[in-house]
Amino acid sequence: MMFDLSPSLFFHNAMTKDKPKRKLGLFPRVVIAIALGALLGMVMPEFLLRTLKTFNVLFAQILKFVVPLLVLGLVTPAIANLGKGAGKMLISVVALSYLSTICAGFFAFECSTHLLPHYLEAGEVEAAHQAEAAIEPYFNLKIPPVCDILTALVLSFTIGVGIIFTNADIIKKGFDQFGDIIKLTIESAIIPLLPIYIFTMICEMSAGGKLGLIMGTGIKVILTGIAISIVYLVIQYLIAGALARKNPGRCLWNMIPAYLTGFSVCSSSVVIPVTLAGTLKNGVRKDIADFVVPLCSTVHMCGSTIKLATTAVAVMYICGIEPDFALFANFVLLQGISSVAAPGVMGGVLMASVGLLESVLGFSPEQSALLMTIYLALDGYGPACNVSGDAAITIIIDRFFGKKKPAAEPIAIPAEGPVV
């Protein structure tokens, strides 16, 4: 037996071993799922459609089971980590972030309820659904969740505050580890299967002749959400500029690289270095920026909330459900809490909100799946608004807590544009 010991072979093996494997992100997989579902749904035989429907129903049950555990595993440690000795700045950042998040939800609700009726038809999906023959699954397995989403939120708050005042380090460590398990479940099982879940729904829509209607609706909703998020950012910077006596236009201009990077990579956490650079360029003290920006990337979800609220109102409208402000206010207030620490998980804000969509707004699993499809069809503008809004909060915190701190030298943004 002859062995090839040539240097070229060693070089090839080394290059192959060291070369990192690029994985397809969630957004491209969702786009592929939508495209394949649109094509195959028109020609797929009934037995395959029923098989996909069975998976769809089963996955929806698993999702409903996991969501309360996600809230328990993420929100409880987040509250416990505040600590009994949490300083005024920490409390101020968390309170301001929550206020901004829920204001974003109310702003999106008011804007979308006034804008969407001009170019969406009320009840169009519900009418199409009633006209078509329903595709039934082969079986429907019920998986009851451990508790509902509201119970999970109250329990998380109770345990988190209890850990702070009793110094229950063992329980805190247990919930930290429990959170790691839930994150692993979401990242290794739920998120990889999410495009397949969307594929099954698109196949059913395509077979029923509803796909063109849904896709046209989705584009209008996405463009509406982008416009609302940009207007909200302008309002944030007008307020921050007025409080800190800074030029809001220049401050917002300095955050364009962070906005574009967030739009590209669809993550608040990954964009932290670019957000920090723009924040320092706005004249914020370095120690303030180093503390506030990473914290806001976890607790400040204004863009994701605008995206979720706009899409939820659109789904309610096209499904013939009248959006009720009191009901939606309850949803926004709870969603602001449930999304705490969720950005640490891919798709975490959406996953943490699914239970509230069904328990508070009364969404069916099919309506939740429709919302997920539109929400994930263009994921970037939510994180882009999140990170840009983080800098506005940092400016306000710097105004009240950074008076006696030495100002930091601005960090120059690379001329070639945002890092992706």
CSV table of C-alpha atoms in Angstrom, one decimal:
chain,number,residue,atom,x,y,z
A,1,MET,CA,0.0,0.0,0.0
A,2,MET,CA,1.4,3.4,-1.0
A,3,PHE,CA,0.9,6.5,1.0
A,4,ASP,CA,1.1,10.0,-0.5
A,5,LEU,CA,3.4,12.0,1.8
A,6,SER,CA,3.8,15.0,-0.6
A,7,PRO,CA,3.8,18.5,0.9
A,8,SER,CA,0.8,19.5,-1.2
A,9,LEU,CA,-1.3,16.8,0.5
A,10,PHE,CA,-0.4,18.1,4.0
A,11,PHE,CA,-1.1,21.7,2.8
A,12,HIS,CA,-4.5,20.6,1.4
A,13,ASN,CA,-5.5,18.8,4.6
A,14,ALA,CA,-4.4,21.7,6.8
A,15,MET,CA,-6.4,24.1,4.8
A,16,THR,CA,-9.4,21.8,4.8
A,17,LYS,CA,-9.2,21.3,8.6
A,18,ASP,CA,-8.7,24.9,9.5
A,19,LYS,CA,-11.2,26.4,7.0
A,20,PRO,CA,-14.3,27.3,9.0
A,21,LYS,CA,-17.6,25.9,7.7
A,22,ARG,CA,-20.1,28.6,6.9
A,23,LYS,CA,-23.6,27.9,8.0
A,24,LEU,CA,-26.7,29.2,6.3
A,25,GLY,CA,-28.4,31.8,8.6
A,26,LEU,CA,-32.0,31.8,9.6
A,27,PHE,CA,-33.1,34.5,7.2
A,28,PRO,CA,-31.8,32.7,4.0
A,29,ARG,CA,-33.4,29.4,5.3
A,30,VAL,CA,-36.7,31.1,5.8
A,31,VAL,CA,-36.5,32.7,2.3
A,32,ILE,CA,-35.7,29.2,0.8
A,33,ALA,CA,-38.6,27.7,2.8
A,34,ILE,CA,-41.0,30.3,1.4
A,35,ALA,CA,-39.9,29.8,-2.2
A,36,LEU,CA,-40.0,26.0,-2.0
A,37,GLY,CA,-43.4,26.0,-0.3
A,38,ALA,CA,-44.8,28.4,-2.9
A,39,LEU,CA,-43.7,26.1,-5.7
A,40,LEU,CA,-44.3,22.6,-4.2
A,41,GLY,CA,-47.6,23.5,-2.6
A,42,MET,CA,-49.3,23.9,-6.0
A,43,VAL,CA,-48.4,20.3,-7.1
A,44,MET,CA,-48.1,18.4,-3.9
A,45,PRO,CA,-50.5,15.4,-3.5
A,46,GLU,CA,-53.0,15.4,-0.6
A,47,PHE,CA,-51.2,12.7,1.5
A,48,LEU,CA,-48.0,14.8,1.6
A,49,LEU,CA,-50.0,17.9,2.5
A,50,ARG,CA,-51.6,16.0,5.4
A,51,THR,CA,-48.1,14.8,6.5
A,52,LEU,CA,-46.8,18.3,6.5
A,53,LYS,CA,-49.9,19.5,8.3
A,54,THR,CA,-49.3,16.8,11.0
A,55,PHE,CA,-45.8,18.2,11.5
A,56,ASN,CA,-47.1,21.7,11.6
A,57,VAL,CA,-49.6,20.9,14.4
A,58,LEU,CA,-47.1,18.9,16.4
A,59,PHE,CA,-44.4,21.6,16.2
A,60,ALA,CA,-47.0,24.2,17.3
A,61,GLN,CA,-47.7,22.1,20.4
A,62,ILE,CA,-44.0,21.8,21.1
A,63,LEU,CA,-43.5,25.5,20.7
A,64,LYS,CA,-46.4,26.2,23.1
A,65,PHE,CA,-44.8,23.8,25.6
A,66,VAL,CA,-41.3,25.4,25.4
A,67,VAL,CA,-42.2,29.1,25.5
A,68,PRO,CA,-43.1,29.3,29.3
A,69,LEU,CA,-39.9,27.4,30.0
A,70,LEU,CA,-38.0,30.0,28.0
A,71,VAL,CA,-39.5,32.8,30.1
A,72,LEU,CA,-38.6,31.0,33.3
A,73,GLY,CA,-35.1,30.3,32.1
A,74,LEU,CA,-34.3,33.8,30.9
A,75,VAL,CA,-36.3,36.3,32.9
A,76,THR,CA,-35.6,34.7,36.3
A,77,PRO,CA,-31.8,35.0,36.1
A,78,ALA,CA,-32.1,38.4,34.5
A,79,ILE,CA,-34.0,39.7,37.5
A,80,ALA,CA,-31.8,37.9,40.0
A,81,ASN,CA,-28.7,39.3,38.4
A,82,LEU,CA,-29.8,42.9,39.2
A,83,GLY,CA,-28.7,42.1,42.8
A,84,LYS,CA,-29.7,43.8,46.1
A,85,GLY,CA,-27.0,46.4,45.7
A,86,ALA,CA,-28.0,47.4,42.1
A,87,GLY,CA,-27.0,51.0,41.6
A,88,LYS,CA,-29.1,53.9,40.5
A,89,MET,CA,-27.6,53.8,37.0
A,90,LEU,CA,-28.5,50.2,36.5
A,91,ILE,CA,-32.1,50.7,37.7
A,92,SER,CA,-32.3,53.8,35.5
A,93,VAL,CA,-31.1,52.0,32.4
A,94,VAL,CA,-33.5,49.1,32.9
A,95,ALA,CA,-36.5,51.4,33.7
A,96,LEU,CA,-35.8,53.6,30.7
A,97,SER,CA,-35.3,50.6,28.4
A,98,TYR,CA,-38.6,49.1,29.5
A,99,LEU,CA,-40.4,52.5,29.1
A,100,SER,CA,-38.9,52.9,25.6
A,101,THR,CA,-39.9,49.3,24.7
A,102,ILE,CA,-43.5,49.6,25.7
A,103,CYS,CA,-43.8,53.1,24.2
A,104,ALA,CA,-42.6,51.6,20.9
A,105,GLY,CA,-45.4,49.0,21.1
A,106,PHE,CA,-48.1,51.6,21.7
A,107,PHE,CA,-46.6,53.9,19.0
A,108,ALA,CA,-46.6,51.0,16.5
A,109,PHE,CA,-50.2,50.0,17.5
A,110,GLU,CA,-51.5,53.6,16.9
A,111,CYS,CA,-49.6,54.0,13.6
A,112,SER,CA,-50.5,50.6,12.2
A,113,THR,CA,-54.2,50.8,13.1
A,114,HIS,CA,-54.4,54.1,11.2
A,115,LEU,CA,-52.1,53.1,8.2
A,116,LEU,CA,-52.8,49.5,7.5
A,117,PRO,CA,-56.6,49.8,6.7
A,118,HIS,CA,-55.7,52.0,3.8
A,119,TYR,CA,-54.0,49.2,1.9
A,120,LEU,CA,-55.1,46.0,3.5
A,121,GLU,CA,-58.5,44.4,3.2
A,122,ALA,CA,-60.2,43.5,6.4
A,123,GLY,CA,-60.9,39.8,6.8
A,124,GLU,CA,-59.4,38.8,3.5
A,125,VAL,CA,-57.5,35.8,4.9
A,126,GLU,CA,-60.5,34.6,7.0
A,127,ALA,CA,-62.7,34.7,3.9
A,128,ALA,CA,-60.2,32.8,1.9
A,129,HIS,CA,-59.8,30.3,4.7
A,130,GLN,CA,-63.6,29.6,4.9
A,131,ALA,CA,-63.8,29.2,1.1
A,132,GLU,CA,-61.2,26.4,0.9
A,133,ALA,CA,-61.3,22.8,2.0
A,134,ALA,CA,-59.4,22.3,5.3
A,135,ILE,CA,-56.3,20.1,5.2
A,136,GLU,CA,-56.5,17.8,8.2
A,137,PRO,CA,-53.5,16.2,10.0
A,138,TYR,CA,-53.2,12.5,10.4
A,139,PHE,CA,-53.2,12.9,14.2
A,140,ASN,CA,-53.3,15.7,16.7
A,141,LEU,CA,-51.0,15.1,19.7
A,142,LYS,CA,-51.7,17.5,22.6
A,143,ILE,CA,-48.7,18.5,24.7
A,144,PRO,CA,-50.0,20.7,27.6
A,145,PRO,CA,-47.4,23.3,28.8
A,146,VAL,CA,-46.1,23.2,32.4
A,147,CYS,CA,-47.9,26.5,33.0
A,148,ASP,CA,-49.2,29.3,30.8
A,149,ILE,CA,-47.2,32.4,29.9
A,150,LEU,CA,-48.7,34.7,32.5
A,151,THR,CA,-48.0,32.2,35.3
A,152,ALA,CA,-44.4,31.9,34.0
A,153,LEU,CA,-43.9,35.7,34.1
A,154,VAL,CA,-45.3,36.1,37.6
A,155,LEU,CA,-43.3,33.1,38.8
A,156,SER,CA,-40.1,34.4,37.2
A,157,PHE,CA,-40.5,37.8,38.9
A,158,THR,CA,-41.3,36.2,42.3
A,159,ILE,CA,-38.3,33.8,42.2
A,160,GLY,CA,-36.0,36.4,40.8
A,161,VAL,CA,-36.8,39.0,43.5
A,162,GLY,CA,-36.7,36.2,46.2
A,163,ILE,CA,-33.2,35.2,45.1
A,164,ILE,CA,-32.1,38.8,45.5
A,165,PHE,CA,-33.3,39.2,49.0
A,166,THR,CA,-32.5,35.8,50.3
A,167,ASN,CA,-29.1,35.4,48.6
A,168,ALA,CA,-30.2,32.0,47.4
A,169,ASP,CA,-27.0,31.3,45.4
A,170,ILE,CA,-27.8,27.6,44.8
A,171,ILE,CA,-31.2,28.4,43.4
A,172,LYS,CA,-29.8,31.2,41.3
A,173,LYS,CA,-27.1,28.8,39.9
A,174,GLY,CA,-29.8,26.3,39.2
A,175,PHE,CA,-31.9,28.8,37.2
A,176,ASP,CA,-28.7,29.9,35.3
A,177,GLN,CA,-28.1,26.3,34.3
A,178,PHE,CA,-31.8,25.8,33.5
A,179,GLY,CA,-31.6,28.9,31.3
A,180,ASP,CA,-28.6,27.4,29.5
A,181,ILE,CA,-30.6,24.2,28.8
A,182,ILE,CA,-33.5,26.1,27.4
A,183,LYS,CA,-31.2,28.2,25.2
A,184,LEU,CA,-29.6,25.0,23.9
A,185,THR,CA,-33.1,23.6,23.2
A,186,ILE,CA,-34.1,26.7,21.3
A,187,GLU,CA,-30.9,27.1,19.3
A,188,SER,CA,-30.4,23.3,18.6
A,189,ALA,CA,-34.0,22.2,18.0
A,190,ILE,CA,-36.6,24.9,17.7
A,191,ILE,CA,-34.8,27.4,15.5
A,192,PRO,CA,-33.5,24.8,13.0
A,193,LEU,CA,-37.0,23.4,12.6
A,194,LEU,CA,-38.6,26.8,12.3
A,195,PRO,CA,-38.0,27.1,8.5
A,196,ILE,CA,-39.6,23.7,8.1
A,197,TYR,CA,-42.6,24.9,10.1
A,198,ILE,CA,-42.9,27.9,7.8
A,199,PHE,CA,-42.5,25.7,4.8
A,200,THR,CA,-45.5,23.5,5.8
A,201,MET,CA,-47.6,26.6,6.3
A,202,ILE,CA,-46.6,28.1,2.9
A,203,CYS,CA,-47.4,24.8,1.2
A,204,GLU,CA,-50.9,24.8,2.7
A,205,MET,CA,-51.4,28.4,1.6
A,206,SER,CA,-50.1,27.7,-1.9
A,207,ALA,CA,-52.4,24.6,-2.2
A,208,GLY,CA,-55.3,26.8,-1.1
A,209,GLY,CA,-54.6,29.6,-3.5
A,210,LYS,CA,-53.9,32.1,-0.7
A,211,LEU,CA,-50.1,32.6,-1.2
A,212,GLY,CA,-50.3,35.7,-3.5
A,213,LEU,CA,-52.6,37.4,-1.0
A,214,ILE,CA,-50.2,36.6,1.9
A,215,MET,CA,-47.0,37.7,0.1
A,216,GLY,CA,-48.5,40.9,-1.0
A,217,THR,CA,-49.7,41.6,2.5
A,218,GLY,CA,-46.3,40.7,3.9
A,219,ILE,CA,-44.5,43.3,1.8
A,220,LYS,CA,-46.9,46.0,2.8
A,221,VAL,CA,-46.6,45.2,6.5
A,222,ILE,CA,-42.7,45.0,6.4
A,223,LEU,CA,-42.5,48.4,4.7
A,224,THR,CA,-44.9,49.9,7.2
A,225,GLY,CA,-42.9,48.5,10.1
A,226,ILE,CA,-39.6,49.9,8.7
A,227,ALA,CA,-41.2,53.4,8.3
A,228,ILE,CA,-42.7,53.3,11.8
A,229,SER,CA,-39.3,52.2,13.3
A,230,ILE,CA,-37.4,55.0,11.6
A,231,VAL,CA,-40.0,57.6,12.8
A,232,TYR,CA,-39.7,56.2,16.3
A,233,LEU,CA,-35.9,56.5,16.2
A,234,VAL,CA,-36.2,60.2,15.1
A,235,ILE,CA,-38.5,60.8,18.1
A,236,GLN,CA,-36.0,59.0,20.5
A,237,TYR,CA,-33.1,61.2,19.3
A,238,LEU,CA,-35.2,64.4,19.5
A,239,ILE,CA,-35.9,63.6,23.1
A,240,ALA,CA,-32.3,62.5,23.9
A,241,GLY,CA,-30.9,65.6,22.1
A,242,ALA,CA,-33.2,68.0,24.0
A,243,LEU,CA,-32.2,66.5,27.4
A,244,ALA,CA,-28.5,66.3,26.7
A,245,ARG,CA,-28.4,69.5,24.7
A,246,LYS,CA,-26.9,67.7,21.6
A,247,ASN,CA,-27.7,68.0,17.9
A,248,PRO,CA,-30.2,65.1,17.4
A,249,GLY,CA,-29.6,65.0,13.6
A,250,ARG,CA,-25.8,64.6,14.1
A,251,CYS,CA,-26.2,62.0,16.8
A,252,LEU,CA,-28.5,60.0,14.6
A,253,TRP,CA,-26.2,60.3,11.6
A,254,ASN,CA,-23.3,58.9,13.7
A,255,MET,CA,-25.4,55.8,14.4
A,256,ILE,CA,-26.1,55.0,10.7
A,257,PRO,CA,-23.2,52.4,10.6
A,258,ALA,CA,-24.7,50.6,13.6
A,259,TYR,CA,-28.2,50.7,12.0
A,260,LEU,CA,-26.9,49.2,8.7
A,261,THR,CA,-24.9,46.6,10.6
A,262,GLY,CA,-27.9,45.6,12.7
A,263,PHE,CA,-30.0,45.4,9.5
A,264,SER,CA,-27.3,43.1,7.9
A,265,VAL,CA,-26.5,40.7,10.7
A,266,CYS,CA,-30.0,40.7,12.4
A,267,SER,CA,-28.6,40.7,15.9
A,268,SER,CA,-28.4,43.3,18.7
A,269,SER,CA,-25.5,41.6,20.5
A,270,VAL,CA,-23.2,41.2,17.5
A,271,VAL,CA,-23.4,44.9,16.7
A,272,ILE,CA,-22.2,46.1,20.2
A,273,PRO,CA,-18.7,47.2,19.0
A,274,VAL,CA,-20.2,49.3,16.2
A,275,THR,CA,-22.8,50.7,18.5
A,276,LEU,CA,-20.1,51.6,21.0
A,277,ALA,CA,-18.1,53.4,18.4
A,278,GLY,CA,-21.0,55.5,17.3
A,279,THR,CA,-22.0,56.3,20.9
A,280,LEU,CA,-18.5,57.5,21.7
A,281,LYS,CA,-18.5,59.6,18.6
A,282,ASN,CA,-21.7,61.3,20.0
A,283,GLY,CA,-19.5,62.5,22.9
A,284,VAL,CA,-20.7,60.0,25.6
A,285,ARG,CA,-18.2,59.1,28.3
A,286,LYS,CA,-16.5,55.8,27.6
A,287,ASP,CA,-17.2,54.3,31.0
A,288,ILE,CA,-20.9,55.2,30.6
A,289,ALA,CA,-21.0,53.7,27.1
A,290,ASP,CA,-19.2,50.5,28.1
A,291,PHE,CA,-21.8,49.9,30.8
A,292,VAL,CA,-25.1,51.0,29.1
A,293,VAL,CA,-24.7,49.7,25.5
A,294,PRO,CA,-24.2,46.0,26.4
A,295,LEU,CA,-26.9,46.2,29.0
A,296,CYS,CA,-29.4,47.8,26.6
A,297,SER,CA,-28.6,45.1,24.0
A,298,THR,CA,-30.3,42.7,26.5
A,299,VAL,CA,-33.2,44.8,27.9
A,300,HIS,CA,-34.1,47.4,25.2
A,301,MET,CA,-36.2,45.9,22.4
A,302,CYS,CA,-37.9,48.9,20.9
A,303,GLY,CA,-37.4,47.8,17.3
A,304,SER,CA,-38.4,44.2,17.8
A,305,THR,CA,-41.5,45.4,19.6
A,306,ILE,CA,-42.4,47.7,16.8
A,307,LYS,CA,-42.0,44.9,14.3
A,308,LEU,CA,-44.0,42.4,16.4
A,309,ALA,CA,-46.8,44.9,17.2
A,310,THR,CA,-47.1,46.0,13.5
A,311,THR,CA,-47.2,42.5,12.3
A,312,ALA,CA,-49.7,41.4,15.0
A,313,VAL,CA,-52.1,44.2,14.1
A,314,ALA,CA,-51.8,43.3,10.4
A,315,VAL,CA,-52.6,39.6,11.1
A,316,MET,CA,-55.5,40.6,13.3
A,317,TYR,CA,-56.9,42.9,10.6
A,318,ILE,CA,-56.6,40.5,7.7
A,319,CYS,CA,-58.1,37.7,9.8
A,320,GLY,CA,-61.2,39.7,10.6
A,321,ILE,CA,-60.2,40.5,14.3
A,322,GLU,CA,-60.8,44.0,15.5
A,323,PRO,CA,-57.7,45.3,17.3
A,324,ASP,CA,-58.7,46.4,20.8
A,325,PHE,CA,-56.4,48.9,22.5
A,326,ALA,CA,-57.0,47.6,26.1
A,327,LEU,CA,-56.2,44.1,25.0
A,328,PHE,CA,-53.2,45.2,23.1
A,329,ALA,CA,-51.9,47.3,26.0
A,330,ASN,CA,-51.9,44.2,28.1
A,331,PHE,CA,-49.9,42.4,25.4
A,332,VAL,CA,-47.3,45.2,25.1
A,333,LEU,CA,-46.8,45.6,28.9
A,334,LEU,CA,-46.2,41.8,29.3
A,335,GLN,CA,-44.2,41.5,26.1
A,336,GLY,CA,-41.7,44.1,27.3
A,337,ILE,CA,-41.0,41.9,30.3
A,338,SER,CA,-40.9,38.6,28.5
A,339,SER,CA,-38.4,39.8,26.0
A,340,VAL,CA,-35.8,40.6,28.7
A,341,ALA,CA,-32.6,38.6,28.0
A,342,ALA,CA,-34.3,36.9,25.0
A,343,PRO,CA,-31.8,38.5,22.5
A,344,GLY,CA,-29.3,36.1,23.9
A,345,VAL,CA,-31.1,33.4,21.9
A,346,MET,CA,-31.6,33.5,18.1
A,347,GLY,CA,-35.2,34.4,17.5
A,348,GLY,CA,-35.6,34.8,21.3
A,349,VAL,CA,-37.9,37.8,21.2
A,350,LEU,CA,-40.3,36.1,18.8
A,351,MET,CA,-40.2,32.8,20.7
A,352,ALA,CA,-40.9,34.6,24.0
A,353,SER,CA,-43.9,36.4,22.5
A,354,VAL,CA,-45.7,33.5,20.9
A,355,GLY,CA,-47.4,32.4,24.1
A,356,LEU,CA,-48.6,36.0,24.7
A,357,LEU,CA,-50.0,36.2,21.1
A,358,GLU,CA,-52.2,33.2,21.9
A,359,SER,CA,-53.0,33.7,25.6
A,360,VAL,CA,-53.5,37.5,25.5
A,361,LEU,CA,-54.5,38.4,21.9
A,362,GLY,CA,-56.3,35.1,21.2
A,363,PHE,CA,-54.2,34.0,18.2
A,364,SER,CA,-54.7,30.5,16.8
A,365,PRO,CA,-51.7,28.4,16.0
A,366,GLU,CA,-52.3,29.2,12.3
A,367,GLN,CA,-52.3,32.9,12.9
A,368,SER,CA,-49.2,32.7,15.0
A,369,ALA,CA,-47.5,30.8,12.2
A,370,LEU,CA,-48.6,33.5,9.7
A,371,LEU,CA,-47.1,36.2,12.0
A,372,MET,CA,-43.8,34.3,12.2
A,373,THR,CA,-43.6,34.1,8.4
A,374,ILE,CA,-44.1,37.8,7.9
A,375,TYR,CA,-41.9,38.6,11.0
A,376,LEU,CA,-39.0,36.5,9.7
A,377,ALA,CA,-39.3,37.4,6.0
A,378,LEU,CA,-37.2,40.5,6.7
A,379,ASP,CA,-35.6,40.2,10.2
A,380,GLY,CA,-33.1,43.0,10.0
A,381,TYR,CA,-35.0,46.2,10.7
A,382,GLY,CA,-36.0,45.2,14.3
A,383,PRO,CA,-32.4,44.7,15.5
A,384,ALA,CA,-31.3,47.8,13.5
A,385,CYS,CA,-33.8,50.0,15.4
A,386,ASN,CA,-32.8,48.3,18.7
A,387,VAL,CA,-29.1,49.1,18.5
A,388,SER,CA,-29.7,52.6,17.3
A,389,GLY,CA,-32.2,53.2,20.1
A,390,ASP,CA,-29.6,51.9,22.6
A,391,ALA,CA,-27.4,54.8,21.8
A,392,ALA,CA,-30.2,57.3,22.4
A,393,ILE,CA,-30.7,55.8,25.9
A,394,THR,CA,-26.9,56.0,26.5
A,395,ILE,CA,-27.0,59.7,25.7
A,396,ILE,CA,-29.7,60.3,28.3
A,397,ILE,CA,-27.9,58.3,30.9
A,398,ASP,CA,-24.7,60.2,30.2
A,399,ARG,CA,-26.5,63.5,30.7
A,400,PHE,CA,-27.6,62.6,34.3
A,401,PHE,CA,-24.8,60.2,35.5
A,402,GLY,CA,-21.7,61.3,33.6
A,403,LYS,CA,-21.3,65.0,34.6
A,404,LYS,CA,-18.2,64.5,36.6
A,405,LYS,CA,-16.6,61.8,34.4
A,406,PRO,CA,-13.8,62.7,31.9
A,407,ALA,CA,-15.0,62.6,28.3
A,408,ALA,CA,-13.5,59.8,26.1
A,409,GLU,CA,-11.9,60.3,22.8
A,410,PRO,CA,-14.3,59.4,20.0
A,411,ILE,CA,-13.6,56.2,18.1
A,412,ALA,CA,-13.3,56.6,14.4
A,413,ILE,CA,-15.7,54.5,12.3
A,414,PRO,CA,-13.9,52.7,9.4
A,415,ALA,CA,-14.4,54.6,6.2
A,416,GLU,CA,-15.4,51.4,4.3
A,417,GLY,CA,-18.7,51.1,6.2
A,418,PRO,CA,-20.3,48.8,8.8
A,419,VAL,CA,-18.8,45.5,9.8
A,420,VAL,CA,-20.9,42.5,8.7
